[in-house]
Amino acid sequence: MRIGAHVDDVDPLAEAAARDADLVQFFLADPQGWKAPAAREDAEAITEADVDVFVHAPYVINLASLNNRIRVPSRRLMLQHSKAAAKVGAKGLIVHGGHVRDGEDIATGFDNWRKAFAYAEKEGGLPTRVLIENTAGGEHACARRYEMIERLWEAIGEYDPGFCLDTCHAHAGGLDLTDVVDRIKAITGRIDLVHANDSLDGFDSGRDRHANIGKGEIGAEAIAHVIREAGCPAVVETKGGAAKQSEDITTLRELLK
């Protein structure tokens, strides 16, 4: 199983080499902004390199939102990033599950997800598969609890989305890591990527604070168990730059031998 890290987007191939990483994940634009990704001069080099690539969409995207000023540009931005991700040979575009606000009908949020995929299909389709990531907090989140993920897949399953399982988010979101892979696959039919992160906070805390592997409340063995069961690539999204992420990657490789 290939293991890598979320890295700075300036020179992702150099960042991969610095970590001896099999794959990298990076942003193509400001993660807190609404601008479309710019063309990359290194796109061909990234595509041809022996390094797998995943792209993380901006955090501002919320496809479930009932607010037109958020939902409509979110749809457009997801499509723009899917097209840009294809130009660097990305194997997936990670998009957070989104949420509605307190007092709003979450059923509408799920339908808004469906409409986002329908919009993309009408505009020519998503050239890079969208991998929906589970989230750590929020009682009105579309991808925190199993029952919500199931409702989300009932709304969008026909569009064949993928799934990104974040171990910190699952732990903080109240999902037991011992059987999380089986339960997610029973709903989605697939897990395409694991975000392998330890957690600074306890089970079902609702707090999204990553820790380096083995330095948090989850533990290295439990994270390796998830990767092994998922049988897919893994990315560490941990602090400490190349030095600490290299340690995290080495720890996981040793446990997965």
Coordinates of N, CA and C in Angstrom, one line a residue:
M1 N 0.8 -1.2 0.0 CA 0.0 0.0 0.0 C 0.9 1.3 0.0
R2 N 0.5 2.2 -0.8 CA 1.3 3.4 -1.0 C 0.9 4.4 0.1
I3 N 2.0 5.0 0.6 CA 1.8 6.0 1.7 C 2.5 7.3 1.4
G4 N 1.8 8.4 1.7 CA 2.5 9.7 1.4 C 2.0 10.7 2.4
A5 N 2.0 12.0 1.9 CA 1.7 13.1 2.8 C 1.0 14.2 2.1
H6 N 0.3 15.1 2.9 CA -0.2 16.3 2.3 C 1.0 17.3 2.4
V7 N 1.3 17.9 1.3 CA 2.5 18.8 1.2 C 2.1 20.2 0.6
D8 N 3.1 21.0 0.7 CA 3.0 22.4 0.1 C 2.9 22.2 -1.4
D9 N 2.1 23.1 -2.1 CA 1.9 23.0 -3.5 C 2.9 23.6 -4.4
V10 N 3.9 24.2 -3.8 CA 4.9 24.9 -4.7 C 5.7 24.0 -5.5
D11 N 6.2 22.9 -4.9 CA 7.0 21.9 -5.6 C 6.7 20.5 -5.0
P12 N 5.5 20.0 -5.3 CA 5.1 18.7 -4.6 C 6.0 17.5 -4.9
L13 N 6.7 17.5 -6.1 CA 7.6 16.4 -6.3 C 8.8 16.4 -5.4
A14 N 9.3 17.6 -5.2 CA 10.5 17.8 -4.3 C 10.0 17.4 -2.8
E15 N 8.8 17.8 -2.5 CA 8.3 17.5 -1.2 C 8.1 16.0 -1.0
A16 N 7.7 15.3 -2.0 CA 7.6 13.8 -2.0 C 9.0 13.2 -1.8
A17 N 10.0 13.7 -2.5 CA 11.3 13.1 -2.4 C 11.9 13.4 -1.0
A18 N 11.6 14.5 -0.4 CA 12.1 14.8 0.9 C 11.5 13.9 2.0
R19 N 10.4 13.3 1.7 CA 9.7 12.4 2.7 C 9.8 10.9 2.3
D20 N 10.4 10.7 1.1 CA 10.4 9.3 0.5 C 9.0 8.8 0.4
A21 N 8.1 9.7 -0.1 CA 6.7 9.4 -0.1 C 6.3 8.8 -1.5
D22 N 5.4 7.8 -1.4 CA 4.8 7.2 -2.6 C 3.8 8.1 -3.3
L23 N 3.2 9.0 -2.6 CA 2.2 9.8 -3.1 C 2.1 11.1 -2.4
V24 N 1.5 12.1 -3.0 CA 1.3 13.4 -2.3 C -0.1 13.9 -2.5
Q25 N -0.5 14.7 -1.6 CA -1.8 15.4 -1.7 C -1.5 16.9 -1.5
F26 N -2.1 17.8 -2.3 CA -1.9 19.2 -2.1 C -3.1 20.0 -2.7
F27 N -3.1 21.3 -2.4 CA -4.1 22.2 -2.9 C -3.7 22.7 -4.2
L28 N -4.7 23.1 -5.1 CA -4.4 23.7 -6.3 C -4.7 25.2 -6.3
A29 N -5.3 25.7 -5.2 CA -5.6 27.1 -5.0 C -5.7 27.3 -3.5
D30 N -5.9 28.6 -3.1 CA -6.1 28.9 -1.7 C -7.2 28.1 -1.1
P31 N -6.9 27.3 0.0 CA -7.9 26.5 0.6 C -9.0 27.3 1.3
Q32 N -8.8 28.5 1.5 CA -9.9 29.4 2.1 C -10.5 30.4 1.1
G33 N -10.2 30.2 -0.1 CA -10.7 31.1 -1.1 C -11.5 30.5 -2.2
W34 N -12.1 31.3 -3.1 CA -13.0 30.9 -4.1 C -12.5 31.0 -5.5
K35 N -11.2 31.3 -5.6 CA -10.6 31.4 -7.0 C -10.4 30.1 -7.6
A36 N -10.6 30.0 -8.9 CA -10.3 28.8 -9.7 C -8.8 28.5 -9.7
P37 N -8.5 27.3 -9.8 CA -7.0 26.9 -9.9 C -6.4 27.5 -11.1
A38 N -5.1 28.0 -11.0 CA -4.4 28.5 -12.1 C -3.7 27.3 -12.8
A39 N -3.3 27.4 -14.1 CA -2.6 26.4 -14.8 C -1.2 26.3 -14.2
R40 N -0.7 25.0 -14.1 CA 0.6 24.8 -13.5 C 1.6 24.4 -14.6
E41 N 2.8 25.1 -14.5 CA 3.9 24.8 -15.4 C 4.4 23.4 -15.3
D42 N 4.3 22.8 -14.1 CA 4.9 21.5 -13.8 C 3.9 20.4 -13.9
A43 N 2.7 20.7 -14.5 CA 1.6 19.7 -14.6 C 2.1 18.4 -15.3
E44 N 2.9 18.6 -16.4 CA 3.3 17.4 -17.2 C 4.3 16.6 -16.3
A45 N 5.2 17.3 -15.6 CA 6.2 16.6 -14.8 C 5.5 15.8 -13.7
I46 N 4.5 16.4 -13.1 CA 3.8 15.7 -12.0 C 3.0 14.5 -12.5
T47 N 2.4 14.7 -13.7 CA 1.6 13.6 -14.3 C 2.5 12.4 -14.6
E48 N 3.8 12.7 -15.1 CA 4.7 11.6 -15.5 C 5.5 11.0 -14.4
A49 N 5.5 11.6 -13.2 CA 6.3 11.1 -12.1 C 5.8 9.9 -11.5
D50 N 6.7 9.1 -10.9 CA 6.2 7.8 -10.2 C 5.8 8.2 -8.8
V51 N 4.9 9.2 -8.7 CA 4.3 9.6 -7.5 C 2.8 9.8 -7.7
D52 N 2.0 9.1 -7.0 CA 0.6 9.3 -7.1 C 0.2 10.6 -6.5
V53 N -0.9 11.2 -7.1 CA -1.3 12.5 -6.7 C -2.8 12.5 -6.3
F54 N -3.1 13.2 -5.2 CA -4.5 13.5 -4.8 C -4.6 15.0 -4.6
V55 N -5.7 15.6 -4.9 CA -5.9 17.0 -4.8 C -7.0 17.2 -3.7
H56 N -6.7 18.1 -2.8 CA -7.7 18.5 -1.8 C -8.4 19.8 -2.3
A57 N -9.8 19.7 -2.3 CA -10.5 20.9 -2.7 C -10.5 21.9 -1.6
P58 N -10.8 23.2 -1.8 CA -10.8 24.2 -0.8 C -11.8 23.9 0.3
Y59 N -11.5 24.3 1.5 CA -12.4 24.1 2.6 C -13.7 24.9 2.5
V60 N -13.7 25.9 1.8 CA -14.9 26.8 1.7 C -16.1 26.1 1.0
I61 N -15.8 25.1 0.2 CA -16.9 24.4 -0.5 C -17.8 23.7 0.5
N62 N -19.1 24.0 0.3 CA -20.2 23.4 1.1 C -21.3 23.1 0.2
L63 N -21.3 21.9 -0.4 CA -22.3 21.6 -1.4 C -23.7 21.4 -0.8
A64 N -23.8 21.2 0.5 CA -25.1 21.0 1.1 C -25.8 22.3 1.5
S65 N -25.1 23.3 1.5 CA -25.6 24.6 2.0 C -26.9 25.0 1.4
L66 N -27.8 25.6 2.2 CA -29.0 26.2 1.7 C -28.8 27.6 1.3
N67 N -27.7 28.2 1.5 CA -27.4 29.5 1.2 C -26.9 29.6 -0.3
N68 N -27.6 30.2 -1.2 CA -27.3 30.3 -2.6 C -25.9 30.8 -2.8
R69 N -25.5 31.8 -2.0 CA -24.2 32.4 -2.1 C -23.0 31.5 -1.8
I70 N -23.3 30.4 -1.1 CA -22.3 29.4 -0.9 C -22.4 28.2 -1.8
R71 N -23.7 27.7 -1.9 CA -23.9 26.5 -2.7 C -23.6 26.6 -4.1
V72 N -24.0 27.7 -4.8 CA -23.8 27.8 -6.2 C -22.3 28.0 -6.6
P73 N -21.5 28.8 -5.9 CA -20.1 28.9 -6.2 C -19.4 27.6 -5.8
S74 N -19.9 26.9 -4.8 CA -19.3 25.6 -4.4 C -19.4 24.6 -5.5
R75 N -20.6 24.5 -6.2 CA -20.7 23.6 -7.3 C -19.7 23.9 -8.4
R76 N -19.6 25.2 -8.7 CA -18.7 25.6 -9.8 C -17.3 25.3 -9.4
L77 N -16.9 25.6 -8.2 CA -15.5 25.4 -7.7 C -15.2 23.9 -7.7
M78 N -16.1 23.0 -7.4 CA -15.8 21.6 -7.4 C -15.5 21.2 -8.8
L79 N -16.3 21.6 -9.8 CA -16.0 21.2 -11.2 C -14.7 21.8 -11.7
Q80 N -14.4 23.0 -11.3 CA -13.1 23.6 -11.7 C -12.0 22.9 -11.2
H81 N -12.1 22.5 -9.9 CA -10.9 21.7 -9.3 C -10.8 20.3 -9.8
S82 N -12.0 19.7 -10.2 CA -11.9 18.4 -10.8 C -11.2 18.4 -12.1
K83 N -11.5 19.5 -12.9 CA -10.8 19.6 -14.2 C -9.3 19.9 -14.0
A84 N -9.0 20.8 -13.1 CA -7.6 21.1 -12.9 C -6.8 19.9 -12.3
A85 N -7.5 19.1 -11.4 CA -6.8 18.0 -10.9 C -6.5 16.9 -11.9
A86 N -7.3 16.8 -12.9 CA -7.1 15.9 -14.0 C -5.8 16.3 -14.8
K87 N -5.5 17.5 -14.9 CA -4.3 18.0 -15.6 C -3.0 17.7 -14.9
V88 N -3.1 17.3 -13.6 CA -1.9 16.9 -12.9 C -1.9 15.4 -12.6
G89 N -2.9 14.7 -13.3 CA -3.0 13.3 -13.1 C -3.5 12.8 -11.8
A90 N -4.3 13.6 -11.1 CA -4.8 13.2 -9.8 C -5.7 12.0 -9.9
K91 N -5.6 11.2 -8.8 CA -6.4 10.0 -8.7 C -7.7 10.3 -8.0
G92 N -7.8 11.5 -7.4 CA -9.1 11.8 -6.7 C -9.0 13.2 -6.2
L93 N -10.2 13.8 -6.1 CA -10.4 15.2 -5.6 C -11.2 15.1 -4.2
I94 N -10.5 15.4 -3.1 CA -11.1 15.2 -1.8 C -12.0 16.5 -1.5
V95 N -13.3 16.2 -1.2 CA -14.2 17.3 -0.9 C -14.9 16.9 0.4
H96 N -14.9 17.9 1.4 CA -15.6 17.6 2.7 C -17.1 17.5 2.5
G97 N -17.7 16.7 3.4 CA -19.1 16.3 3.3 C -20.1 17.5 3.5
G98 N -19.7 18.6 4.0 CA -20.6 19.7 4.1 C -21.6 19.6 5.2
H99 N -22.4 20.6 5.4 CA -23.4 20.6 6.5 C -24.5 21.7 6.2
V100 N -25.6 21.6 7.0 CA -26.6 22.6 7.0 C -26.5 23.3 8.4
R101 N -27.2 24.4 8.5 CA -27.2 25.2 9.8 C -28.3 24.7 10.7
D102 N -28.1 25.0 11.9 CA -29.1 24.6 12.9 C -30.5 25.1 12.5
G103 N -31.5 24.3 12.6 CA -32.9 24.6 12.2 C -33.2 24.4 10.8
E104 N -32.2 24.1 9.9 CA -32.5 23.9 8.5 C -32.7 22.4 8.3
D105 N -33.4 22.1 7.2 CA -33.8 20.7 6.8 C -32.6 20.0 6.2
I106 N -32.0 19.0 6.8 CA -30.8 18.4 6.3 C -31.2 17.6 5.0
A107 N -32.5 17.2 4.9 CA -32.9 16.5 3.6 C -32.6 17.4 2.4
T108 N -32.8 18.7 2.6 CA -32.5 19.6 1.5 C -31.0 19.6 1.2
G109 N -30.2 19.5 2.3 CA -28.8 19.5 2.1 C -28.3 18.3 1.3
F110 N -28.9 17.1 1.5 CA -28.6 15.9 0.7 C -29.0 16.1 -0.7
D111 N -30.2 16.7 -0.9 CA -30.7 17.0 -2.3 C -29.8 18.0 -3.0
N112 N -29.2 18.9 -2.2 CA -28.3 19.9 -2.8 C -27.0 19.2 -3.3
W113 N -26.6 18.2 -2.6 CA -25.4 17.4 -3.1 C -25.8 16.7 -4.4
R114 N -27.0 16.1 -4.5 CA -27.4 15.5 -5.7 C -27.4 16.5 -6.9
K115 N -27.9 17.7 -6.6 CA -28.0 18.7 -7.6 C -26.6 19.1 -8.1
A116 N -25.6 19.1 -7.1 CA -24.2 19.5 -7.5 C -23.7 18.5 -8.5
F117 N -23.9 17.2 -8.3 CA -23.4 16.2 -9.2 C -24.2 16.3 -10.6
A118 N -25.5 16.6 -10.5 CA -26.3 16.7 -11.7 C -25.8 17.9 -12.5
Y119 N -25.4 19.0 -11.8 CA -24.9 20.2 -12.5 C -23.6 19.8 -13.2
A120 N -22.7 19.1 -12.5 CA -21.4 18.7 -13.1 C -21.6 17.8 -14.3
E121 N -22.5 16.9 -14.2 CA -22.8 16.0 -15.3 C -23.3 16.8 -16.5
K122 N -24.2 17.8 -16.3 CA -24.7 18.6 -17.4 C -23.6 19.4 -18.0
E123 N -22.6 19.8 -17.2 CA -21.5 20.6 -17.8 C -20.3 19.8 -18.4
G124 N -20.6 18.5 -18.5 CA -19.6 17.6 -19.2 C -18.9 16.6 -18.3
G125 N -19.3 16.6 -17.0 CA -18.8 15.6 -16.1 C -17.6 16.0 -15.3
L126 N -17.3 15.2 -14.3 CA -16.1 15.4 -13.4 C -15.0 14.5 -13.9
P127 N -13.9 15.0 -14.5 CA -12.9 14.2 -15.0 C -12.0 13.6 -13.9
T128 N -12.0 14.1 -12.7 CA -11.4 13.5 -11.6 C -12.5 13.1 -10.6
R129 N -12.4 11.9 -10.1 CA -13.5 11.4 -9.2 C -13.5 12.2 -7.9
V130 N -14.6 12.6 -7.5 CA -14.8 13.3 -6.2 C -14.8 12.2 -5.1
L131 N -13.9 12.4 -4.1 CA -13.9 11.5 -2.9 C -14.4 12.3 -1.7
I132 N -15.5 11.9 -1.2 CA -16.2 12.7 -0.1 C -15.5 12.2 1.2
E133 N -15.1 13.2 2.0 CA -14.4 13.0 3.2 C -15.3 13.1 4.4
N134 N -15.2 12.1 5.3 CA -16.0 12.2 6.6 C -15.5 13.4 7.4
T135 N -16.4 13.9 8.2 CA -16.0 15.1 9.0 C -16.1 14.8 10.5
A136 N -15.4 15.6 11.3 CA -15.3 15.3 12.7 C -16.4 15.8 13.6
G137 N -16.9 16.9 13.2 CA -17.9 17.6 14.1 C -19.2 18.0 13.4
G138 N -20.1 18.5 14.2 CA -21.3 19.1 13.7 C -22.5 18.1 13.7
E139 N -23.5 18.5 14.4 CA -24.7 17.6 14.5 C -25.5 17.7 13.2
H140 N -25.2 18.6 12.3 CA -25.9 18.8 11.1 C -25.0 18.5 9.9
A141 N -24.0 17.7 10.1 CA -23.0 17.4 9.1 C -23.5 16.2 8.2
C142 N -23.2 16.2 6.9 CA -23.7 15.2 6.0 C -22.8 14.0 6.0
A143 N -21.6 14.0 6.6 CA -20.7 12.9 6.5 C -20.0 12.6 7.8
R144 N -20.7 12.8 8.9 CA -20.1 12.5 10.2 C -20.5 11.1 10.7
R145 N -21.8 11.0 10.9 CA -22.4 9.7 11.4 C -22.8 8.8 10.3
Y146 N -22.8 7.5 10.6 CA -23.1 6.5 9.6 C -24.5 6.7 8.9
E147 N -25.5 7.1 9.7 CA -26.8 7.2 9.2 C -26.8 8.4 8.2
M148 N -26.0 9.4 8.4 CA -26.0 10.6 7.5 C -25.2 10.2 6.2
I149 N -24.1 9.4 6.4 CA -23.4 9.0 5.2 C -24.3 8.1 4.3
E150 N -25.1 7.3 5.0 CA -26.0 6.5 4.2 C -27.1 7.3 3.5
R151 N -27.6 8.3 4.1 CA -28.6 9.2 3.4 C -27.9 10.0 2.3
L152 N -26.6 10.3 2.5 CA -25.9 11.0 1.4 C -25.7 10.1 0.2
W153 N -25.4 8.9 0.5 CA -25.2 7.9 -0.7 C -26.5 7.6 -1.4
E154 N -27.6 7.6 -0.6 CA -28.9 7.4 -1.3 C -29.2 8.5 -2.3
A155 N -28.6 9.7 -1.9 CA -28.9 10.9 -2.8 C -27.9 10.9 -4.0
I156 N -26.7 10.5 -3.8 CA -25.7 10.7 -4.9 C -25.0 9.4 -5.4
G157 N -25.4 8.3 -4.9 CA -24.7 7.0 -5.3 C -24.7 6.8 -6.7
E158 N -25.8 7.2 -7.4 CA -25.9 6.9 -8.9 C -24.8 7.6 -9.7
Y159 N -24.1 8.6 -9.1 CA -23.0 9.4 -9.7 C -21.7 8.8 -9.4
D160 N -21.6 7.7 -8.7 CA -20.4 6.9 -8.5 C -19.3 7.7 -7.8
P161 N -19.6 8.4 -6.7 CA -18.5 9.1 -6.0 C -17.6 8.1 -5.2
G162 N -16.4 8.6 -4.8 CA -15.6 7.8 -4.0 C -15.6 8.3 -2.5
F163 N -14.8 7.7 -1.7 CA -14.9 8.0 -0.3 C -13.4 8.1 0.3
C164 N -13.2 9.2 1.1 CA -11.9 9.4 1.8 C -12.2 9.3 3.3
L165 N -11.6 8.3 3.9 CA -11.8 8.0 5.3 C -10.7 8.7 6.2
D166 N -11.0 9.7 6.9 CA -10.0 10.3 7.8 C -10.1 9.7 9.2
T167 N -9.0 9.1 9.7 CA -9.0 8.4 11.0 C -9.3 9.4 12.2
C168 N -8.7 10.6 12.1 CA -8.9 11.6 13.2 C -10.4 12.0 13.2
H169 N -10.9 12.3 12.0 CA -12.3 12.7 11.9 C -13.3 11.6 12.4
A170 N -12.9 10.4 12.0 CA -13.8 9.2 12.4 C -13.8 9.1 14.0
H171 N -12.6 9.1 14.5 CA -12.5 9.0 16.0 C -13.2 10.1 16.7
A172 N -12.9 11.3 16.3 CA -13.5 12.5 16.9 C -15.0 12.6 16.6
G173 N -15.4 12.0 15.5 CA -16.8 12.0 15.1 C -17.7 10.9 15.7
G174 N -17.0 10.0 16.5 CA -17.8 9.0 17.2 C -17.9 7.7 16.4
L175 N -17.0 7.4 15.5 CA -17.0 6.2 14.7 C -15.8 5.3 15.3
D176 N -16.2 4.1 15.7 CA -15.2 3.2 16.3 C -14.3 2.7 15.2
L177 N -13.0 2.8 15.3 CA -12.1 2.5 14.2 C -11.9 1.0 14.0
T178 N -12.3 0.2 15.0 CA -12.2 -1.3 14.9 C -13.0 -1.8 13.7
D179 N -14.2 -1.3 13.4 CA -15.0 -1.8 12.4 C -15.5 -0.7 11.4
V180 N -14.8 0.5 11.4 CA -15.3 1.6 10.6 C -15.2 1.3 9.1
V181 N -14.1 0.6 8.7 CA -13.9 0.3 7.3 C -15.1 -0.6 6.8
D182 N -15.4 -1.7 7.5 CA -16.5 -2.5 7.1 C -17.8 -1.8 7.0
R183 N -18.1 -0.9 8.0 CA -19.3 -0.2 8.0 C -19.4 0.9 6.9
I184 N -18.3 1.5 6.6 CA -18.3 2.5 5.6 C -18.5 1.8 4.2
K185 N -17.8 0.7 4.0 CA -17.9 0.0 2.7 C -19.2 -0.6 2.5
A186 N -19.9 -0.9 3.6 CA -21.3 -1.5 3.5 C -22.2 -0.4 2.9
I187 N -21.9 0.9 3.2 CA -22.7 2.0 2.7 C -22.3 2.4 1.3
T188 N -21.0 2.7 1.1 CA -20.5 3.3 -0.1 C -20.0 2.3 -1.1
G189 N -19.6 1.1 -0.7 CA -19.1 0.1 -1.6 C -17.6 0.3 -1.8
R190 N -17.0 1.3 -1.2 CA -15.6 1.6 -1.5 C -14.9 2.6 -0.5
I191 N -13.6 2.5 -0.4 CA -12.8 3.5 0.3 C -11.6 3.7 -0.6
D192 N -11.4 4.9 -1.1 CA -10.4 5.2 -2.1 C -9.1 5.7 -1.5
L193 N -9.2 6.3 -0.3 CA -8.0 7.0 0.3 C -8.3 7.1 1.8
V194 N -7.2 6.8 2.6 CA -7.3 7.0 4.0 C -6.4 8.3 4.4
H195 N -7.0 9.2 5.1 CA -6.2 10.3 5.7 C -5.8 9.7 7.1
A196 N -4.5 9.4 7.2 CA -4.0 8.7 8.4 C -3.5 9.7 9.4
N197 N -4.4 10.1 10.3 CA -4.0 11.1 11.3 C -4.4 10.6 12.7
D198 N -3.5 10.9 13.6 CA -3.9 10.6 15.0 C -4.7 11.8 15.5
S199 N -5.2 11.7 16.7 CA -6.1 12.8 17.2 C -5.7 13.3 18.5
L200 N -5.7 14.6 18.6 CA -5.3 15.2 19.9 C -6.4 15.1 20.9
D201 N -7.6 14.8 20.5 CA -8.8 14.8 21.3 C -9.4 13.4 21.4
G202 N -10.3 13.3 22.4 CA -10.9 12.0 22.7 C -12.0 11.6 21.7
F203 N -12.5 10.3 21.9 CA -13.5 9.8 21.1 C -14.8 10.6 21.2
D204 N -15.4 10.8 20.0 CA -16.7 11.6 19.9 C -16.6 13.0 20.4
S205 N -15.4 13.6 20.4 CA -15.2 14.9 20.9 C -15.8 16.0 19.9
G206 N -15.9 15.6 18.7 CA -16.3 16.5 17.6 C -15.2 17.5 17.3
R207 N -14.0 17.3 17.7 CA -12.9 18.3 17.5 C -11.9 17.7 16.4
D208 N -11.6 18.5 15.4 CA -10.7 18.2 14.3 C -9.3 18.7 14.6
R209 N -8.5 18.0 15.4 CA -7.2 18.4 15.7 C -6.3 17.2 15.5
H210 N -5.4 17.3 14.4 CA -4.6 16.2 14.1 C -3.4 16.1 15.0
A211 N -2.9 14.9 15.2 CA -1.6 14.6 15.9 C -0.8 13.7 15.0
N212 N 0.5 13.8 15.2 CA 1.4 12.8 14.5 C 1.1 11.4 15.0
I213 N 1.5 10.5 14.1 CA 1.1 9.1 14.3 C 1.7 8.6 15.6
G214 N 0.9 8.0 16.5 CA 1.3 7.5 17.8 C 1.4 8.5 18.8
K215 N 1.1 9.8 18.5 CA 1.3 10.9 19.5 C -0.1 11.4 20.0
G216 N -1.1 10.7 19.7 CA -2.5 11.2 20.0 C -3.3 10.1 20.7
E217 N -4.6 10.3 20.7 CA -5.5 9.4 21.4 C -5.8 8.1 20.7
I218 N -5.5 8.0 19.4 CA -5.9 6.9 18.6 C -4.8 5.8 18.7
G219 N -3.5 6.2 18.4 CA -2.4 5.2 18.5 C -2.1 4.7 17.1
A220 N -0.8 4.4 16.9 CA -0.3 4.0 15.6 C -0.9 2.7 15.1
E221 N -1.1 1.7 16.0 CA -1.6 0.4 15.6 C -3.0 0.5 15.1
A222 N -3.8 1.3 15.7 CA -5.2 1.4 15.3 C -5.3 2.1 13.9
I223 N -4.4 3.1 13.6 CA -4.4 3.7 12.3 C -4.0 2.8 11.3
A224 N -2.9 2.0 11.6 CA -2.4 1.0 10.6 C -3.5 -0.1 10.3
H225 N -4.3 -0.4 11.3 CA -5.4 -1.4 11.2 C -6.4 -0.8 10.1
V226 N -6.7 0.4 10.2 CA -7.7 1.0 9.3 C -7.1 1.0 7.8
I227 N -5.9 1.3 7.7 CA -5.2 1.3 6.3 C -5.2 -0.1 5.8
R228 N -4.9 -1.1 6.6 CA -4.8 -2.5 6.2 C -6.2 -3.0 5.8
E229 N -7.2 -2.7 6.6 CA -8.6 -3.1 6.2 C -9.1 -2.4 5.0
A230 N -8.8 -1.1 4.8 CA -9.2 -0.4 3.7 C -8.6 -0.8 2.4
G231 N -7.3 -1.2 2.5 CA -6.6 -1.7 1.3 C -6.4 -0.7 0.2
C232 N -6.1 0.6 0.7 CA -6.0 1.6 -0.3 C -4.9 2.6 0.1
P233 N -4.5 3.5 -0.7 CA -3.4 4.5 -0.3 C -3.8 5.3 0.9
A234 N -2.7 5.8 1.6 CA -2.9 6.6 2.8 C -2.0 7.8 2.7
V235 N -2.6 8.9 3.2 CA -1.9 10.2 3.3 C -1.9 10.7 4.8
V236 N -0.7 11.1 5.3 CA -0.7 11.7 6.6 C -0.8 13.2 6.4
E237 N -1.7 13.8 7.2 CA -1.9 15.3 7.2 C -1.4 15.8 8.6
T238 N -0.2 15.6 8.9 CA 0.3 15.9 10.2 C 1.3 17.0 10.2
K239 N 1.6 17.6 11.3 CA 2.5 18.7 11.5 C 4.0 18.3 11.5
G240 N 4.8 19.3 11.4 CA 6.3 19.0 11.6 C 7.1 19.0 10.3
G241 N 6.4 19.3 9.2 CA 7.2 19.3 7.9 C 7.7 17.9 7.5
A242 N 8.7 18.0 6.6 CA 9.2 16.7 6.1 C 9.8 15.8 7.1
A243 N 10.4 16.3 8.2 CA 11.0 15.5 9.2 C 10.0 14.7 9.9
K244 N 9.0 15.3 10.4 CA 8.0 14.6 11.2 C 7.1 13.7 10.3
Q245 N 6.8 14.2 9.2 CA 5.9 13.4 8.3 C 6.7 12.2 7.8
S246 N 8.0 12.3 7.6 CA 8.8 11.1 7.2 C 8.7 10.1 8.3
E247 N 8.8 10.5 9.6 CA 8.7 9.6 10.7 C 7.3 8.9 10.7
D248 N 6.3 9.7 10.4 CA 4.9 9.1 10.4 C 4.8 8.0 9.3
I249 N 5.4 8.4 8.1 CA 5.3 7.4 7.0 C 6.1 6.1 7.3
T250 N 7.3 6.3 7.9 CA 8.1 5.1 8.3 C 7.4 4.3 9.3
T251 N 6.8 4.9 10.3 CA 6.0 4.2 11.4 C 4.9 3.3 10.7
L252 N 4.2 3.9 9.8 CA 3.1 3.2 9.2 C 3.6 2.1 8.3
R253 N 4.7 2.3 7.6 CA 5.2 1.3 6.7 C 5.7 0.1 7.5
E254 N 6.3 0.3 8.7 CA 6.8 -0.7 9.5 C 5.6 -1.6 10.0
L255 N 4.6 -0.9 10.4 CA 3.4 -1.6 11.0 C 2.6 -2.4 9.9
L256 N 2.7 -1.9 8.7 CA 2.0 -2.6 7.6 C 2.8 -3.6 6.9
K257 N 4.0 -3.9 7.3 CA 4.8 -5.0 6.7 C 4.1 -6.3 6.8

